[in-house]
Amino acid sequence: MHFGAGSIGRGFIGDLLHESGYEITFVDVDPAIITQINQDKAYDLYLIEQNYAKKTIERVRAVSSLTQEQETVAALADADIITTSVWADNLPRIAPVLLKGLRARRDAGKAKVNILACENAMFNSDILRESILELEGSLSAAELAEVAAFPNTAVDRLVLEDEREGKAVINIGQDYELVIEQNKLAQPGSIPIRNAVYTGHLQKYLERKLYIINCGHAWAGYIGHIYGYEMMQDVFHHDALVQEVRETMLESARLLVRKYGFSMRELTEYVDFAISRFQTPGIADTINRVCRSPIRKLHTDDRLVGPCLQCEEYGLENDQLLKGIAAAFQFRNAEDSQCEQLRLFIAEHGIGTAITNFTGIPAETRLYGAILQHYEELSRIKQQHEKG
């Protein structure tokens, strides 16, 4: 059972579940993709590095969480594994139907099930678990632990939505990494998903992915917006900006070397891999997609502020990270609710108050002053590009 039939859902987690031998029920809210999956009982992936060779994922169906709650609950009660890729911000929205499904499992005497939130967020499954526990009339923590396990994950794969012959498809990168917190599995020695990495030290993998790849990608998007770009590929054709993206990622890499004992050579190769992925020929990705939900991405533990604060603690360079934080405050997209919330807050309270409010960085610190200075400098650059 997988919540979210978007690019990560079909192009990554669905692919791995299929390779692990599962029949897959997708839960989604998009009538078009639900109809397509149910008509074809399959969907197609195209491998970018293999000249877009087609791979068909079969034995799939889809239900709507909006109009087919009874079918969704029944499927949850019968599932061997439950996974999600709905964006971290949406985890609380799926919690109510998940709770109903877990109650149905308990009533039916079903075995304890693994629930893996495959989202780009630190301790993603813990977020989902807490969202369920916070519901009115929910199970107690002990009762929930009897019916479900919530191993956290780290996810990484290039997945891009596309359309071929009138069908929604996903273009996928050959390389991927799904890291699963082994000690929190319902059966800690089991391997519920093939070709995943199972570890007792998830934190270092989470931070490597979030603080290097997600950090660099977000930095490129927010700075690209300053320069008036709409497509990520325009940023990665700009040699000077690519070098700054690399420097940003290396700031995080030096932190992870200090914290976890990664070798600098290993993480430099990881940075090179990330840059190469961002420059993959033929792909198209929008800055609006990469930069969405800026409030979440400015959180203390997230991709920009998290490594920046920790670099400061270790006495490591973090100026590029500070620049990216300043750029995030300048991102504008009227269709993004968090972006609008951020814009209105700045308009009412000023950027100084916004920095402290959304990042938790106190006004008397060096970091605060540096972000403010970068914000003013980037404002001038942005105005110049808006004037043409």
Short mmCIF file of C-alpha atoms in Angstrom, two decimals:
data_model
loop_
_atom_site.label_atom_id
_atom_site.label_comp_id
_atom_site.label_asym_id
_atom_site.label_seq_id
_atom_site.Cartn_x
_atom_site.Cartn_y
_atom_site.Cartn_z
CA MET A 1 0.00 0.00 0.00
CA HIS A 2 1.57 3.28 -1.06
CA PHE A 3 0.26 6.79 -0.41
CA GLY A 4 1.11 9.15 -3.26
CA ALA A 5 1.18 8.20 -6.95
CA GLY A 6 3.45 11.08 -7.95
CA SER A 7 6.99 10.97 -9.29
CA ILE A 8 8.64 9.49 -6.16
CA GLY A 9 5.71 7.15 -5.55
CA ARG A 10 5.67 5.57 -9.00
CA GLY A 11 9.24 6.24 -10.07
CA PHE A 12 11.09 5.17 -6.95
CA ILE A 13 9.16 3.46 -4.16
CA GLY A 14 6.70 1.76 -6.51
CA ASP A 15 9.62 0.46 -8.56
CA LEU A 16 11.34 -1.02 -5.48
CA LEU A 17 8.10 -2.51 -4.14
CA HIS A 18 7.50 -4.11 -7.54
CA GLU A 19 11.04 -5.55 -7.57
CA SER A 20 10.38 -6.90 -4.07
CA GLY A 21 7.42 -8.91 -5.37
CA TYR A 22 4.53 -6.87 -4.00
CA GLU A 23 1.25 -6.11 -5.69
CA ILE A 24 0.78 -2.37 -5.17
CA THR A 25 -2.28 -0.34 -4.26
CA PHE A 26 -1.65 3.38 -4.70
CA VAL A 27 -3.68 5.88 -2.68
CA ASP A 28 -3.94 9.31 -4.29
CA VAL A 29 -6.26 12.29 -4.78
CA ASP A 30 -5.67 12.89 -8.51
CA PRO A 31 -8.58 11.38 -10.51
CA ALA A 32 -6.56 11.34 -13.76
CA ILE A 33 -3.67 9.23 -12.47
CA ILE A 34 -6.04 6.97 -10.51
CA THR A 35 -8.05 6.33 -13.69
CA GLN A 36 -4.93 5.71 -15.78
CA ILE A 37 -3.48 3.19 -13.31
CA ASN A 38 -6.77 1.31 -13.01
CA GLN A 39 -7.36 1.23 -16.77
CA ASP A 40 -3.87 -0.06 -17.59
CA LYS A 41 -3.22 -2.02 -14.37
CA ALA A 42 0.35 -0.87 -15.00
CA TYR A 43 2.47 2.22 -15.62
CA ASP A 44 5.71 2.97 -17.43
CA LEU A 45 9.11 4.23 -16.28
CA TYR A 46 11.91 5.39 -18.61
CA LEU A 47 15.55 4.99 -17.56
CA ILE A 48 17.41 8.17 -18.45
CA GLU A 49 20.95 6.71 -18.59
CA GLN A 50 19.79 3.78 -20.72
CA ASN A 51 18.60 5.94 -23.62
CA TYR A 52 15.16 6.14 -21.97
CA ALA A 53 14.56 2.38 -22.11
CA LYS A 54 11.03 1.56 -20.97
CA LYS A 55 10.29 -0.40 -17.81
CA THR A 56 6.69 -1.38 -17.09
CA ILE A 57 5.45 -1.78 -13.52
CA GLU A 58 2.53 -4.22 -13.42
CA ARG A 59 0.20 -5.63 -10.78
CA VAL A 60 -0.92 -2.19 -9.63
CA ARG A 61 -4.21 -0.51 -8.84
CA ALA A 62 -5.23 2.82 -7.33
CA VAL A 63 -7.88 4.15 -4.96
CA SER A 64 -8.91 7.68 -4.04
CA SER A 65 -8.51 8.71 -0.42
CA LEU A 66 -11.17 11.37 -1.06
CA THR A 67 -13.98 9.28 -2.60
CA GLN A 68 -13.06 5.69 -1.72
CA GLU A 69 -12.33 5.76 1.98
CA GLN A 70 -13.93 2.37 2.63
CA GLU A 71 -11.78 0.71 -0.06
CA THR A 72 -8.70 2.51 1.29
CA VAL A 73 -9.31 1.32 4.84
CA ALA A 74 -9.92 -2.24 3.63
CA ALA A 75 -6.66 -2.21 1.66
CA LEU A 76 -4.75 -0.84 4.65
CA ALA A 77 -6.17 -3.60 6.84
CA ASP A 78 -4.85 -6.21 4.41
CA ALA A 79 -1.49 -4.64 3.46
CA ASP A 80 1.87 -6.37 4.00
CA ILE A 81 3.71 -3.05 3.98
CA ILE A 82 2.61 0.62 3.96
CA THR A 83 4.75 3.38 2.42
CA THR A 84 4.25 7.06 1.62
CA SER A 85 5.59 9.79 -0.66
CA VAL A 86 3.11 12.64 -0.29
CA TRP A 87 5.52 15.47 0.77
CA ALA A 88 6.33 15.78 4.45
CA ASP A 89 3.87 18.67 4.87
CA ASN A 90 1.00 16.35 3.87
CA LEU A 91 1.71 13.54 6.33
CA PRO A 92 -0.83 14.88 8.86
CA ARG A 93 -3.47 14.79 6.11
CA ILE A 94 -3.17 11.05 5.57
CA ALA A 95 -3.05 10.28 9.30
CA PRO A 96 -6.85 10.02 9.78
CA VAL A 97 -7.41 7.33 7.14
CA LEU A 98 -4.27 5.53 8.29
CA LEU A 99 -5.66 5.44 11.82
CA LYS A 100 -8.90 3.90 10.53
CA GLY A 101 -6.91 1.30 8.62
CA LEU A 102 -4.82 0.44 11.66
CA ARG A 103 -7.93 0.06 13.80
CA ALA A 104 -9.32 -2.30 11.17
CA ARG A 105 -6.05 -4.28 11.25
CA ARG A 106 -6.22 -4.57 15.01
CA ASP A 107 -9.86 -5.68 14.92
CA ALA A 108 -8.96 -8.32 12.32
CA GLY A 109 -6.01 -9.58 14.36
CA LYS A 110 -3.50 -8.78 11.61
CA ALA A 111 0.25 -8.88 12.10
CA LYS A 112 2.21 -5.74 12.97
CA VAL A 113 2.90 -3.76 9.80
CA ASN A 114 5.85 -1.57 8.75
CA ILE A 115 4.89 2.00 7.82
CA LEU A 116 7.69 3.82 6.03
CA ALA A 117 7.33 7.52 5.22
CA CYS A 118 9.64 8.01 2.23
CA GLU A 119 9.77 11.79 2.38
CA ASN A 120 12.58 14.33 2.11
CA ALA A 121 12.49 15.20 5.80
CA MET A 122 14.47 14.28 8.87
CA PHE A 123 12.88 11.40 10.81
CA ASN A 124 9.98 11.28 8.39
CA SER A 125 8.19 8.23 9.79
CA ASP A 126 8.35 9.70 13.30
CA ILE A 127 6.46 12.73 11.92
CA LEU A 128 3.73 10.42 10.60
CA ARG A 129 3.58 8.45 13.85
CA GLU A 130 3.17 11.65 15.89
CA SER A 131 0.50 12.89 13.46
CA ILE A 132 -1.51 9.73 14.13
CA LEU A 133 -1.09 9.96 17.90
CA GLU A 134 -2.23 13.60 17.90
CA LEU A 135 -5.60 12.76 16.34
CA GLU A 136 -8.62 13.04 18.58
CA GLY A 137 -9.63 9.59 19.81
CA SER A 138 -6.42 8.02 18.50
CA LEU A 139 -4.78 4.87 19.77
CA SER A 140 -2.40 5.22 22.68
CA ALA A 141 1.33 5.02 21.95
CA ALA A 142 1.39 1.48 23.31
CA GLU A 143 -1.63 0.41 21.25
CA LEU A 144 -0.13 1.93 18.11
CA ALA A 145 3.16 0.11 18.74
CA GLU A 146 1.26 -3.20 18.80
CA VAL A 147 -0.10 -2.76 15.26
CA ALA A 148 2.54 -0.70 13.44
CA ALA A 149 6.26 0.00 13.28
CA PHE A 150 7.57 3.32 11.96
CA PRO A 151 11.16 2.97 10.66
CA ASN A 152 12.56 6.26 9.42
CA THR A 153 14.04 6.42 5.93
CA ALA A 154 16.35 8.42 3.69
CA VAL A 155 15.38 8.59 0.01
CA ASP A 156 17.33 9.60 -3.06
CA ARG A 157 16.55 9.16 -6.76
CA LEU A 158 16.22 11.40 -9.79
CA VAL A 159 12.56 11.19 -10.84
CA LEU A 160 10.87 13.46 -13.36
CA GLU A 161 7.27 13.48 -14.50
CA ASP A 162 6.70 13.26 -18.25
CA GLU A 163 4.02 12.37 -20.79
CA ARG A 164 4.25 9.88 -23.64
CA GLU A 165 1.47 8.88 -26.01
CA GLY A 166 -1.02 10.71 -23.82
CA LYS A 167 0.01 8.81 -20.68
CA ALA A 168 1.61 10.17 -17.51
CA VAL A 169 5.02 8.49 -17.14
CA ILE A 170 8.14 8.96 -15.02
CA ASN A 171 11.72 9.36 -16.22
CA ILE A 172 14.08 7.87 -13.63
CA GLY A 173 17.78 7.95 -12.88
CA GLN A 174 19.64 4.69 -12.72
CA ASP A 175 21.20 5.34 -9.30
CA TYR A 176 19.15 5.47 -6.13
CA GLU A 177 19.37 4.99 -2.39
CA LEU A 178 16.65 4.03 0.07
CA VAL A 179 18.04 3.78 3.61
CA ILE A 180 15.84 2.17 6.26
CA GLU A 181 16.20 2.32 10.05
CA GLN A 182 16.68 -1.37 10.76
CA ASN A 183 16.16 -1.45 14.51
CA LYS A 184 12.67 0.06 14.20
CA LEU A 185 11.31 -2.53 11.75
CA ALA A 186 8.48 -4.75 12.96
CA GLN A 187 11.02 -7.58 12.62
CA PRO A 188 14.46 -5.90 12.91
CA GLY A 189 16.29 -8.68 11.03
CA SER A 190 13.91 -8.70 8.08
CA ILE A 191 14.37 -7.17 4.60
CA PRO A 192 10.90 -5.94 3.57
CA ILE A 193 12.20 -4.04 0.51
CA ARG A 194 14.94 -5.42 -1.69
CA ASN A 195 17.94 -3.32 -2.70
CA ALA A 196 17.48 -0.94 0.23
CA VAL A 197 20.23 -0.11 2.73
CA TYR A 198 19.46 -1.21 6.29
CA THR A 199 21.31 0.59 9.06
CA GLY A 200 21.38 1.19 12.79
CA HIS A 201 22.82 4.68 12.21
CA LEU A 202 20.32 6.42 9.96
CA GLN A 203 21.19 9.94 11.07
CA LYS A 204 24.43 10.18 9.08
CA TYR A 205 22.69 9.02 5.89
CA LEU A 206 19.82 11.43 6.45
CA GLU A 207 22.19 14.35 6.89
CA ARG A 208 24.41 13.34 3.98
CA LYS A 209 21.41 13.40 1.62
CA LEU A 210 19.62 16.41 3.12
CA TYR A 211 22.67 18.58 3.82
CA ILE A 212 24.48 17.90 0.55
CA ILE A 213 22.10 16.97 -2.28
CA ASN A 214 18.90 18.65 -1.07
CA CYS A 215 20.87 21.59 0.26
CA GLY A 216 22.71 22.16 -3.02
CA HIS A 217 19.57 21.75 -5.09
CA ALA A 218 17.59 24.20 -2.96
CA TRP A 219 20.48 26.68 -2.93
CA ALA A 220 20.64 26.54 -6.74
CA GLY A 221 16.89 27.09 -7.00
CA TYR A 222 16.70 30.04 -4.63
CA ILE A 223 19.74 31.74 -6.16
CA GLY A 224 18.45 30.96 -9.65
CA HIS A 225 15.23 32.77 -8.77
CA ILE A 226 17.29 35.84 -7.79
CA TYR A 227 18.80 35.82 -11.29
CA GLY A 228 15.37 35.55 -12.90
CA TYR A 229 15.65 31.94 -14.03
CA GLU A 230 12.58 29.69 -14.18
CA MET A 231 14.30 26.38 -15.00
CA MET A 232 16.91 24.61 -12.89
CA GLN A 233 18.86 23.73 -16.03
CA ASP A 234 19.54 27.44 -16.63
CA VAL A 235 21.30 27.59 -13.25
CA PHE A 236 23.41 24.53 -14.06
CA HIS A 237 24.49 26.03 -17.38
CA HIS A 238 25.88 29.04 -15.49
CA ASP A 239 29.47 28.05 -14.66
CA ALA A 240 29.97 30.58 -11.87
CA LEU A 241 26.74 29.53 -10.13
CA VAL A 242 27.62 25.85 -10.50
CA GLN A 243 30.89 26.54 -8.70
CA GLU A 244 29.00 28.30 -5.91
CA VAL A 245 26.61 25.33 -5.62
CA ARG A 246 29.65 23.06 -5.31
CA GLU A 247 31.17 25.31 -2.61
CA THR A 248 27.88 25.26 -0.70
CA MET A 249 27.74 21.47 -0.74
CA LEU A 250 31.38 21.24 0.31
CA GLU A 251 30.62 23.43 3.35
CA SER A 252 28.10 20.78 4.45
CA ALA A 253 30.51 17.99 3.51
CA ARG A 254 33.23 19.34 5.81
CA LEU A 255 30.69 19.35 8.64
CA LEU A 256 29.78 15.69 8.02
CA VAL A 257 33.44 14.70 7.95
CA ARG A 258 33.81 16.20 11.44
CA LYS A 259 30.57 14.75 12.79
CA TYR A 260 30.52 11.23 11.39
CA GLY A 261 34.00 10.38 10.15
CA PHE A 262 33.14 10.30 6.45
CA SER A 263 36.30 10.78 4.38
CA MET A 264 36.53 14.08 2.52
CA ARG A 265 37.34 12.14 -0.63
CA GLU A 266 34.12 10.11 -0.30
CA LEU A 267 31.98 13.20 0.18
CA THR A 268 33.74 15.14 -2.59
CA GLU A 269 32.85 12.27 -4.93
CA TYR A 270 29.28 12.44 -3.59
CA VAL A 271 29.19 16.18 -4.41
CA ASP A 272 30.53 15.47 -7.91
CA PHE A 273 27.83 12.82 -8.36
CA ALA A 274 25.15 15.31 -7.30
CA ILE A 275 26.38 18.04 -9.64
CA SER A 276 26.53 15.53 -12.50
CA ARG A 277 22.95 14.49 -11.78
CA PHE A 278 21.74 18.07 -11.78
CA GLN A 279 23.40 18.51 -15.19
CA THR A 280 21.93 15.34 -16.76
CA PRO A 281 21.21 16.18 -20.44
CA GLY A 282 17.60 16.30 -21.52
CA ILE A 283 15.95 16.76 -18.14
CA ALA A 284 13.76 19.75 -17.31
CA ASP A 285 12.90 20.82 -13.79
CA THR A 286 11.31 24.07 -12.63
CA ILE A 287 12.63 26.37 -9.95
CA ASN A 288 9.10 26.64 -8.54
CA ARG A 289 9.07 22.87 -7.90
CA VAL A 290 12.50 22.75 -6.29
CA CYS A 291 11.89 25.83 -4.13
CA ARG A 292 8.35 25.05 -2.97
CA SER A 293 7.50 25.12 0.75
CA PRO A 294 10.24 27.60 1.75
CA ILE A 295 9.10 27.81 5.37
CA ARG A 296 9.74 24.10 5.85
CA LYS A 297 13.08 24.40 4.08
CA LEU A 298 14.12 27.24 6.43
CA HIS A 299 13.49 25.13 9.53
CA THR A 300 16.28 24.78 12.07
CA ASP A 301 16.92 21.12 11.15
CA ASP A 302 16.37 21.36 7.41
CA ARG A 303 18.70 21.57 4.40
CA LEU A 304 20.02 25.13 4.70
CA VAL A 305 19.76 26.28 8.31
CA GLY A 306 20.65 22.87 9.78
CA PRO A 307 24.14 22.57 8.30
CA CYS A 308 24.72 26.32 8.63
CA LEU A 309 24.13 26.29 12.40
CA GLN A 310 26.25 23.18 12.89
CA CYS A 311 29.11 24.57 10.80
CA GLU A 312 29.06 27.59 13.10
CA GLU A 313 29.27 25.33 16.16
CA TYR A 314 32.30 23.53 14.70
CA GLY A 315 33.98 26.75 13.59
CA LEU A 316 33.64 25.81 9.92
CA GLU A 317 33.01 28.06 6.92
CA ASN A 318 29.30 28.61 6.19
CA ASP A 319 29.04 31.79 4.11
CA GLN A 320 27.52 30.07 1.07
CA LEU A 321 24.90 28.46 3.28
CA LEU A 322 24.09 31.87 4.77
CA LYS A 323 23.69 33.25 1.26
CA GLY A 324 21.25 30.46 0.40
CA ILE A 325 19.17 31.18 3.51
CA ALA A 326 18.96 34.85 2.52
CA ALA A 327 17.90 33.87 -1.00
CA ALA A 328 15.14 31.61 0.32
CA PHE A 329 13.50 34.62 1.99
CA GLN A 330 13.31 36.29 -1.45
CA PHE A 331 11.58 33.41 -3.25
CA ARG A 332 8.18 34.39 -4.64
CA ASN A 333 5.50 32.11 -6.08
CA ALA A 334 1.91 33.23 -5.64
CA GLU A 335 0.67 29.63 -6.05
CA ASP A 336 2.75 28.37 -3.11
CA SER A 337 0.91 28.91 0.21
CA GLN A 338 4.09 28.87 2.31
CA CYS A 339 5.72 31.32 -0.06
CA GLU A 340 2.79 33.69 0.30
CA GLN A 341 2.83 33.30 4.08
CA LEU A 342 6.52 34.17 4.10
CA ARG A 343 6.02 37.19 1.83
CA LEU A 344 3.17 38.58 3.92
CA PHE A 345 5.12 38.09 7.15
CA ILE A 346 8.11 40.00 5.75
CA ALA A 347 5.82 42.78 4.47
CA GLU A 348 4.23 43.17 7.92
CA HIS A 349 7.15 42.55 10.27
CA GLY A 350 10.30 43.11 8.20
CA ILE A 351 13.08 40.75 7.15
CA GLY A 352 14.89 41.00 10.49
CA THR A 353 11.97 39.59 12.45
CA ALA A 354 11.35 37.01 9.71
CA ILE A 355 14.90 35.66 9.99
CA THR A 356 14.50 34.99 13.70
CA ASN A 357 10.92 33.74 13.40
CA PHE A 358 11.50 31.17 10.65
CA THR A 359 15.09 30.06 11.29
CA GLY A 360 15.34 30.45 15.06
CA ILE A 361 18.59 32.41 14.63
CA PRO A 362 18.75 35.15 17.31
CA ALA A 363 19.19 38.78 16.24
CA GLU A 364 22.37 39.30 18.28
CA THR A 365 24.36 36.62 16.43
CA ARG A 366 26.93 36.88 13.63
CA LEU A 367 24.78 34.58 11.50
CA TYR A 368 21.81 36.93 11.71
CA GLY A 369 23.90 39.89 10.54
CA ALA A 370 25.41 37.89 7.68
CA ILE A 371 21.98 36.73 6.45
CA LEU A 372 20.70 40.32 6.60
CA GLN A 373 23.70 41.55 4.60
CA HIS A 374 23.29 38.82 1.97
CA TYR A 375 19.57 39.60 1.78
CA GLU A 376 20.26 43.24 0.95
CA GLU A 377 22.91 42.32 -1.64
CA LEU A 378 20.65 39.74 -3.29
CA SER A 379 17.76 42.24 -3.30
CA ARG A 380 19.85 44.57 -5.45
CA ILE A 381 20.80 41.74 -7.83
CA LYS A 382 17.18 40.63 -8.10
CA GLN A 383 15.99 44.17 -8.83
CA GLN A 384 18.59 44.54 -11.57
CA HIS A 385 17.44 41.34 -13.27
CA GLU A 386 13.76 42.28 -12.91
CA LYS A 387 14.50 45.55 -14.68
CA GLY A 388 16.03 43.57 -17.53
#
